[in-house]
mmCIF file of C-alpha atoms in Angstrom:
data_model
loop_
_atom_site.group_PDB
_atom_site.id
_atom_site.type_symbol
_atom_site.label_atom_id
_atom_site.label_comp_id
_atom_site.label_asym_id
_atom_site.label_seq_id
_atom_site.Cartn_x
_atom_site.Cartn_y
_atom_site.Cartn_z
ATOM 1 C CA UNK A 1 -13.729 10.105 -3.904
ATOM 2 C CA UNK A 2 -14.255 12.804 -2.963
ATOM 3 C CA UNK A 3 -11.414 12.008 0.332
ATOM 4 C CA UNK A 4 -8.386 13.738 1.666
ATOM 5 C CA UNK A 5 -7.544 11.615 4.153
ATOM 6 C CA UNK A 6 -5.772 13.025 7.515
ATOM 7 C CA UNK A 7 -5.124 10.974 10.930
ATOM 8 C CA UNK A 8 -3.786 14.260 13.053
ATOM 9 C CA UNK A 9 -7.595 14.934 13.918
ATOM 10 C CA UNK A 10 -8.758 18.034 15.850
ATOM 11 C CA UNK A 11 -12.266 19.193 16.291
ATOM 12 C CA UNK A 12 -15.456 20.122 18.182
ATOM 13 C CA UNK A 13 -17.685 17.598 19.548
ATOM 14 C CA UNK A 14 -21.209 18.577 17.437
ATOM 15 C CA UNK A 15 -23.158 15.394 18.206
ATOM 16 C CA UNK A 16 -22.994 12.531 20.540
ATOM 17 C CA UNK A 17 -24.984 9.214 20.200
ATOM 18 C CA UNK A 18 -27.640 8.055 23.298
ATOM 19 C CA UNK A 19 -24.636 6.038 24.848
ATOM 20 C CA UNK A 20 -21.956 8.209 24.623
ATOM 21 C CA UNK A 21 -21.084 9.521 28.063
ATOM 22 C CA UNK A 22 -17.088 10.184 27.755
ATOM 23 C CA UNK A 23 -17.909 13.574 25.926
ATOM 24 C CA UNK A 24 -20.225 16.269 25.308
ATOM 25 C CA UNK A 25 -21.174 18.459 22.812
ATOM 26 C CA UNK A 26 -18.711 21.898 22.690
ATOM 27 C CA UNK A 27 -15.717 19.902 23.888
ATOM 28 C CA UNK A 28 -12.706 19.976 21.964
ATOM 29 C CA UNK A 29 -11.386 16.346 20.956
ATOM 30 C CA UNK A 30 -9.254 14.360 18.892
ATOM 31 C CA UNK A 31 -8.839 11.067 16.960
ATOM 32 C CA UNK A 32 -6.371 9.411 15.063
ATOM 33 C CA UNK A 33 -6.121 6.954 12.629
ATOM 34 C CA UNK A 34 -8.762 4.244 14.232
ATOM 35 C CA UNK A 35 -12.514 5.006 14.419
ATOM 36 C CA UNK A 36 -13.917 1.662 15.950
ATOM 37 C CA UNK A 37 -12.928 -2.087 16.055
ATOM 38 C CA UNK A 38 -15.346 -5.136 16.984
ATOM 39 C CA UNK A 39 -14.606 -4.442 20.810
ATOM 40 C CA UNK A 40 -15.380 -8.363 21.019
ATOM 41 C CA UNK A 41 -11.883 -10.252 19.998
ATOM 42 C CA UNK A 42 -8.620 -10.763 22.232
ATOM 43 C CA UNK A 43 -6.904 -7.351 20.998
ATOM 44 C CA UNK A 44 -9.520 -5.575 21.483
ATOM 45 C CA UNK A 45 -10.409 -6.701 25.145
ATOM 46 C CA UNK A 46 -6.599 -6.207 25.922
ATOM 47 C CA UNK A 47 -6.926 -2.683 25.400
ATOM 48 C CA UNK A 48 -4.752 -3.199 21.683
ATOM 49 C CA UNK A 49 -7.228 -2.513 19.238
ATOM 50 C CA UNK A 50 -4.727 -1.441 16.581
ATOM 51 C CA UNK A 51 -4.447 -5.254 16.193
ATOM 52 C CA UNK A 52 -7.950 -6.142 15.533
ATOM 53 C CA UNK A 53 -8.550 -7.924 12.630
ATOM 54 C CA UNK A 54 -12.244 -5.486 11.993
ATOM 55 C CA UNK A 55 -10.977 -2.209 12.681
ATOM 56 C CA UNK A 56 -12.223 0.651 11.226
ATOM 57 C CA UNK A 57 -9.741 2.855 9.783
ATOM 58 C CA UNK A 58 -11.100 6.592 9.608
ATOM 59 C CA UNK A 59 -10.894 6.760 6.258
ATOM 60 C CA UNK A 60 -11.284 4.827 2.858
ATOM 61 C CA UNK A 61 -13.374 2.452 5.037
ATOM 62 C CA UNK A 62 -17.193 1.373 5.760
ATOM 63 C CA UNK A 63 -18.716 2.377 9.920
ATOM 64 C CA UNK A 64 -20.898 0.334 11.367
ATOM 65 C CA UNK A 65 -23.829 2.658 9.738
ATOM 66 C CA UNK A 66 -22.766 1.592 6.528
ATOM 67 C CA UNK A 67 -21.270 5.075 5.477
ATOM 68 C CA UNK A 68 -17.755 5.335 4.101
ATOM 69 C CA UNK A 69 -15.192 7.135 6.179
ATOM 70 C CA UNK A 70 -13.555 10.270 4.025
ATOM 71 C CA UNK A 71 -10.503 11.117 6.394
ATOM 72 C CA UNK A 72 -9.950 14.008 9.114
ATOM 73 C CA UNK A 73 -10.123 16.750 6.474
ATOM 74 C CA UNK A 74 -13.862 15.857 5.576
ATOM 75 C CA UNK A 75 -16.220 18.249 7.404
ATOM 76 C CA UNK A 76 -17.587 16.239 9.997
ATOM 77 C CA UNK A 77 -16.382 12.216 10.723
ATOM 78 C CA UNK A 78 -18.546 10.033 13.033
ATOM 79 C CA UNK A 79 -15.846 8.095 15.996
ATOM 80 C CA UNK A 80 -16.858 5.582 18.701
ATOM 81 C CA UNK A 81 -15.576 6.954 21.553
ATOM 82 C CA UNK A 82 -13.294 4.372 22.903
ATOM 83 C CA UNK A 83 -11.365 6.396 19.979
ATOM 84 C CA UNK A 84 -11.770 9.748 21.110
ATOM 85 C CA UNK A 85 -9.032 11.694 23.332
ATOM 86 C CA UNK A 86 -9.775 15.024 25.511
ATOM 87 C CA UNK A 87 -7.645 17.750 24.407
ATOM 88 C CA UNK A 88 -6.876 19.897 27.208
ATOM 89 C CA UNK A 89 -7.669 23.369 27.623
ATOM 90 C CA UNK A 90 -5.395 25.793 26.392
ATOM 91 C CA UNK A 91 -3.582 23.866 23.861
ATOM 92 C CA UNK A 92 -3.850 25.108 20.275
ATOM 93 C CA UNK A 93 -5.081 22.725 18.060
ATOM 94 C CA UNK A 94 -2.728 22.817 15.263
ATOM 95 C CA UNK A 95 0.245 22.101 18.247
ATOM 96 C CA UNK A 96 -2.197 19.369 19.569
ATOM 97 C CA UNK A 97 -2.535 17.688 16.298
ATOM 98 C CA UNK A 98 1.182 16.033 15.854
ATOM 99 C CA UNK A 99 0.648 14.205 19.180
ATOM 100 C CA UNK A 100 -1.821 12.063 17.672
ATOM 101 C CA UNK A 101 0.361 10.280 15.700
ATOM 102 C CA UNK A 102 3.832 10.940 15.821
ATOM 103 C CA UNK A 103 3.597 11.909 19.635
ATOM 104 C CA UNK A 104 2.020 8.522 20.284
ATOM 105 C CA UNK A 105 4.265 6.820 17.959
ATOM 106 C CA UNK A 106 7.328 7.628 20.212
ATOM 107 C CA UNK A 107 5.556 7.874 23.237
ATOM 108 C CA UNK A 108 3.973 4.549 23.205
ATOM 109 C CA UNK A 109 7.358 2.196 23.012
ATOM 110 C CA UNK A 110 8.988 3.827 25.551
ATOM 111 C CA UNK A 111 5.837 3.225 27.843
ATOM 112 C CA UNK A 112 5.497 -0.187 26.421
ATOM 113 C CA UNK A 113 9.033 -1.684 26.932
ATOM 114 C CA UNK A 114 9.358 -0.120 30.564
ATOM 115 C CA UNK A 115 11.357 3.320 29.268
ATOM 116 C CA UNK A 116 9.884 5.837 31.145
ATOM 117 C CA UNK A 117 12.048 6.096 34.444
ATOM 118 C CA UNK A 118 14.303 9.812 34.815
ATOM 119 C CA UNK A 119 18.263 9.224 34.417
ATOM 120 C CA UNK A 120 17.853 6.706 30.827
ATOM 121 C CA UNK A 121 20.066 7.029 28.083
ATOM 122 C CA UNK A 122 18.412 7.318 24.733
ATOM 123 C CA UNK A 123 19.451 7.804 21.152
ATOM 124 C CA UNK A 124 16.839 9.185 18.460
ATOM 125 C CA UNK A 125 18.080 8.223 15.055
ATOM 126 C CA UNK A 126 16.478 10.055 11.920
ATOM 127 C CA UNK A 127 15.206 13.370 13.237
ATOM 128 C CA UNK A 128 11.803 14.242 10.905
ATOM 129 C CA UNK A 129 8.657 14.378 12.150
ATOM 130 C CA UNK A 130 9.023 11.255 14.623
ATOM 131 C CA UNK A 131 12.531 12.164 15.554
ATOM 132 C CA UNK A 132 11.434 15.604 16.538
ATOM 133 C CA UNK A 133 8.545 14.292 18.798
ATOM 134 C CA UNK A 134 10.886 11.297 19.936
ATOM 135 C CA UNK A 135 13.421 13.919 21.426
ATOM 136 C CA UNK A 136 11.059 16.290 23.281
ATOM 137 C CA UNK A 137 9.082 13.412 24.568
ATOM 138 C CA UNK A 138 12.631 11.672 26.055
ATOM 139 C CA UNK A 139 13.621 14.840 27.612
ATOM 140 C CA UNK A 140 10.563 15.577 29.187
ATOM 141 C CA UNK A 141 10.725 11.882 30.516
ATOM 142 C CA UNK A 142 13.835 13.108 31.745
ATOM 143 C CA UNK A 143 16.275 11.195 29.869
ATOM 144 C CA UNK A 144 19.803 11.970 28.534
ATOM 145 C CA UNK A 145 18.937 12.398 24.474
ATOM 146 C CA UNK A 146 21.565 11.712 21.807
ATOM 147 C CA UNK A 147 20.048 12.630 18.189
ATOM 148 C CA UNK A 148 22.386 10.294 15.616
ATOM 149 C CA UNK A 149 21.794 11.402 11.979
ATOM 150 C CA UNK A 150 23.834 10.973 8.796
ATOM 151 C CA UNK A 151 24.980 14.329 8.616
ATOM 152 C CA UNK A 152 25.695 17.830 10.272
ATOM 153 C CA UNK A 153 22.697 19.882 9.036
ATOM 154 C CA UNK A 154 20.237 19.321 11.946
ATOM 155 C CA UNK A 155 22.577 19.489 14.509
ATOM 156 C CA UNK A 156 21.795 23.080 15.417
ATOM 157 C CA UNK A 157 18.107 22.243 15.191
ATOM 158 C CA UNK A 158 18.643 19.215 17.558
ATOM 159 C CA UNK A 159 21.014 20.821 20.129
ATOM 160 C CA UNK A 160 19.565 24.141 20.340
ATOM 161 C CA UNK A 161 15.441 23.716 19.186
ATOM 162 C CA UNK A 162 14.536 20.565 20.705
ATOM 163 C CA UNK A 163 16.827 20.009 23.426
ATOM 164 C CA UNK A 164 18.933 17.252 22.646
ATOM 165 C CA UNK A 165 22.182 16.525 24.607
ATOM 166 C CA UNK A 166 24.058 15.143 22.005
ATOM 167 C CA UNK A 167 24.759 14.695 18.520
ATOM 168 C CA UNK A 168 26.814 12.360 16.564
ATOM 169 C CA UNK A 169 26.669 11.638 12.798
ATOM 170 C CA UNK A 170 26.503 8.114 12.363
ATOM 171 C CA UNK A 171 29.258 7.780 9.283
ATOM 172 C CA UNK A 172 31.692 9.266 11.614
ATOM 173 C CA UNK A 173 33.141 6.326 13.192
ATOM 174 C CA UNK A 174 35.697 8.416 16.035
ATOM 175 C CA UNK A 175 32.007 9.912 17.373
ATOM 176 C CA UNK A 176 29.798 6.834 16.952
ATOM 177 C CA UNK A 177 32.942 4.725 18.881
ATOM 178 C CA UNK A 178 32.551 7.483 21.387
ATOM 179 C CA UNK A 179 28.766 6.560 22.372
ATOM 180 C CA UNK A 180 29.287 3.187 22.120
ATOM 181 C CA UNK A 181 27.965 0.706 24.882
ATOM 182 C CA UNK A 182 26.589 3.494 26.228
ATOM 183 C CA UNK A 183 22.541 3.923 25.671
ATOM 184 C CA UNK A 184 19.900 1.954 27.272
ATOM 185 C CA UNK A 185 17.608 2.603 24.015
ATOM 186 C CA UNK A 186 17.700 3.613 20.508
ATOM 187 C CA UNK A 187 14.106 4.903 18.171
ATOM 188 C CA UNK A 188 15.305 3.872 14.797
ATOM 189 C CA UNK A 189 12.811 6.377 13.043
ATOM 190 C CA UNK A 190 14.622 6.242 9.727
ATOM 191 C CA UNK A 191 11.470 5.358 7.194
ATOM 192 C CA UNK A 192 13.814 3.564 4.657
ATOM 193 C CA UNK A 193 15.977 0.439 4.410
ATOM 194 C CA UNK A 194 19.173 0.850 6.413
ATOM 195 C CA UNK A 195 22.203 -1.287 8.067
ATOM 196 C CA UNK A 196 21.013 -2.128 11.787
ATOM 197 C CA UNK A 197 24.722 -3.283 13.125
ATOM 198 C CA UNK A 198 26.474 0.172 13.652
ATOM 199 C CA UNK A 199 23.635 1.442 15.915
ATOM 200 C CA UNK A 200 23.782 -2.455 17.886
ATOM 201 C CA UNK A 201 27.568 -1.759 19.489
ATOM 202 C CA UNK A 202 25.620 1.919 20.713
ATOM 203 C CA UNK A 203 23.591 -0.066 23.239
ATOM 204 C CA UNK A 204 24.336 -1.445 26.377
ATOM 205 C CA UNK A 205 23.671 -4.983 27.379
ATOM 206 C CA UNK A 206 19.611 -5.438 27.314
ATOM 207 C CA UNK A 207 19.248 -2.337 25.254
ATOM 208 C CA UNK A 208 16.613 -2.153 22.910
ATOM 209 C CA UNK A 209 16.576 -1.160 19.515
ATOM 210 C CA UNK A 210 13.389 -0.029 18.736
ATOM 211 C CA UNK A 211 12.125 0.391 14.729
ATOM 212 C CA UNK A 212 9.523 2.991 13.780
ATOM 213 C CA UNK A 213 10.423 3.556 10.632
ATOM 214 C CA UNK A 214 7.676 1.890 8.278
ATOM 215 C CA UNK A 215 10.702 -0.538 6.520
ATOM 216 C CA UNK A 216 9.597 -2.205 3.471
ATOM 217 C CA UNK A 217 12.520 -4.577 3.340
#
């Protein structure tokens, strides 16, 4: 205390250190969740610091100065800048600020597990903040997007908002038969325990079921 902590971070560069040479001051930036990691172990020499076992979470943390790190919202935050992204010109930064979590969060597994060619088949199931981000990313990959949610209330949102292609409510079992063996990927982004077989028969052979849901069971 005091902390509010927020990992959507957009702000102006007001400082750099001696060996910082990735940014200068003026420049509009931002930084997510991570501030620094040892740089020195396997994760973080394969480019996957997430998994390093010192990172240095941006807030309710200690930096390498010894300081304690008080979130996104605090006035200023100090980030190594292996951590730091270049926001382009002309984006607002309230728009940019999504993409630095749930963007990446989406964006990231379809890049990782070879999902990124035009003419896929995806499904999107939960459609909050993820889902959202998971269907505008798809189409813009150029994918065919089917949103599958357990009921009709976002299906004007989905179809007509964001984009989507489709959309199927997954306790009606005449539309989920319709779809099935017929995506190359589903992003589970439902955040809460949840039966994984009725989305399974949805995926063609070698599909991928993806879960970003934070599942505590």
């Amino acid at each position: 205390y005091p902390m509010v902590p927020g990992h959507e971070v957009v702000g102006e560069v007001i400082e750099v250190g001696s060996n910082v040479t990735k940014f200068k001051v003026g420049e509009v930036v931002g930084a997510g969740l991570i501030v620094g990691s040892c740089r020195n172990c396997r994760a973080c020499k394969s480019d996957i610091e997430q998994y390093c076992a010192k990172k240095i979470w941006n807030c309710n943390d200690v930096y390498t100065d010894g300081k304690p790190t008080q979130g996104g919202f605090a006035e200023t935050m100090v980030v190594n800048q292996n951590f730091v992204v270049k926001i382009p010109e002309g984006m607002s930064p309230e728009q940019v600020a999504p993409l630095l979590c749930a963007g990446v969060t989406v964006y990231s597994p379809l890049s990782h597990f070879g999902l990124k060619e035009s003419g896929l088949r995806g499904g999107i199931l939960g459609l909050g903040g993820v889902g959202h981000m998971g269907v505008k990313i798809a189409k813009a990959m150029g994918h065919n997007v089917t949103v599958i949610s357990s009921s009709e209330k976002k299906k004007q949102e989905a179809l007509e908002h964001l984009g989507a292609d489709d959309y199927v409510v997954s306790s009606d079992e005449t539309q989920m038969q319709k779809i099935a063996d017929s995506l190359d990927y589903i992003i589970d982004t439902v955040p809460v325990g949840h039966p994984l077989e009725p989305y399974l028969s949805l995926l063609k052979v070698d599909g991928k079921l993806i879960l970003m849901g934070v599942i505590n069971t």
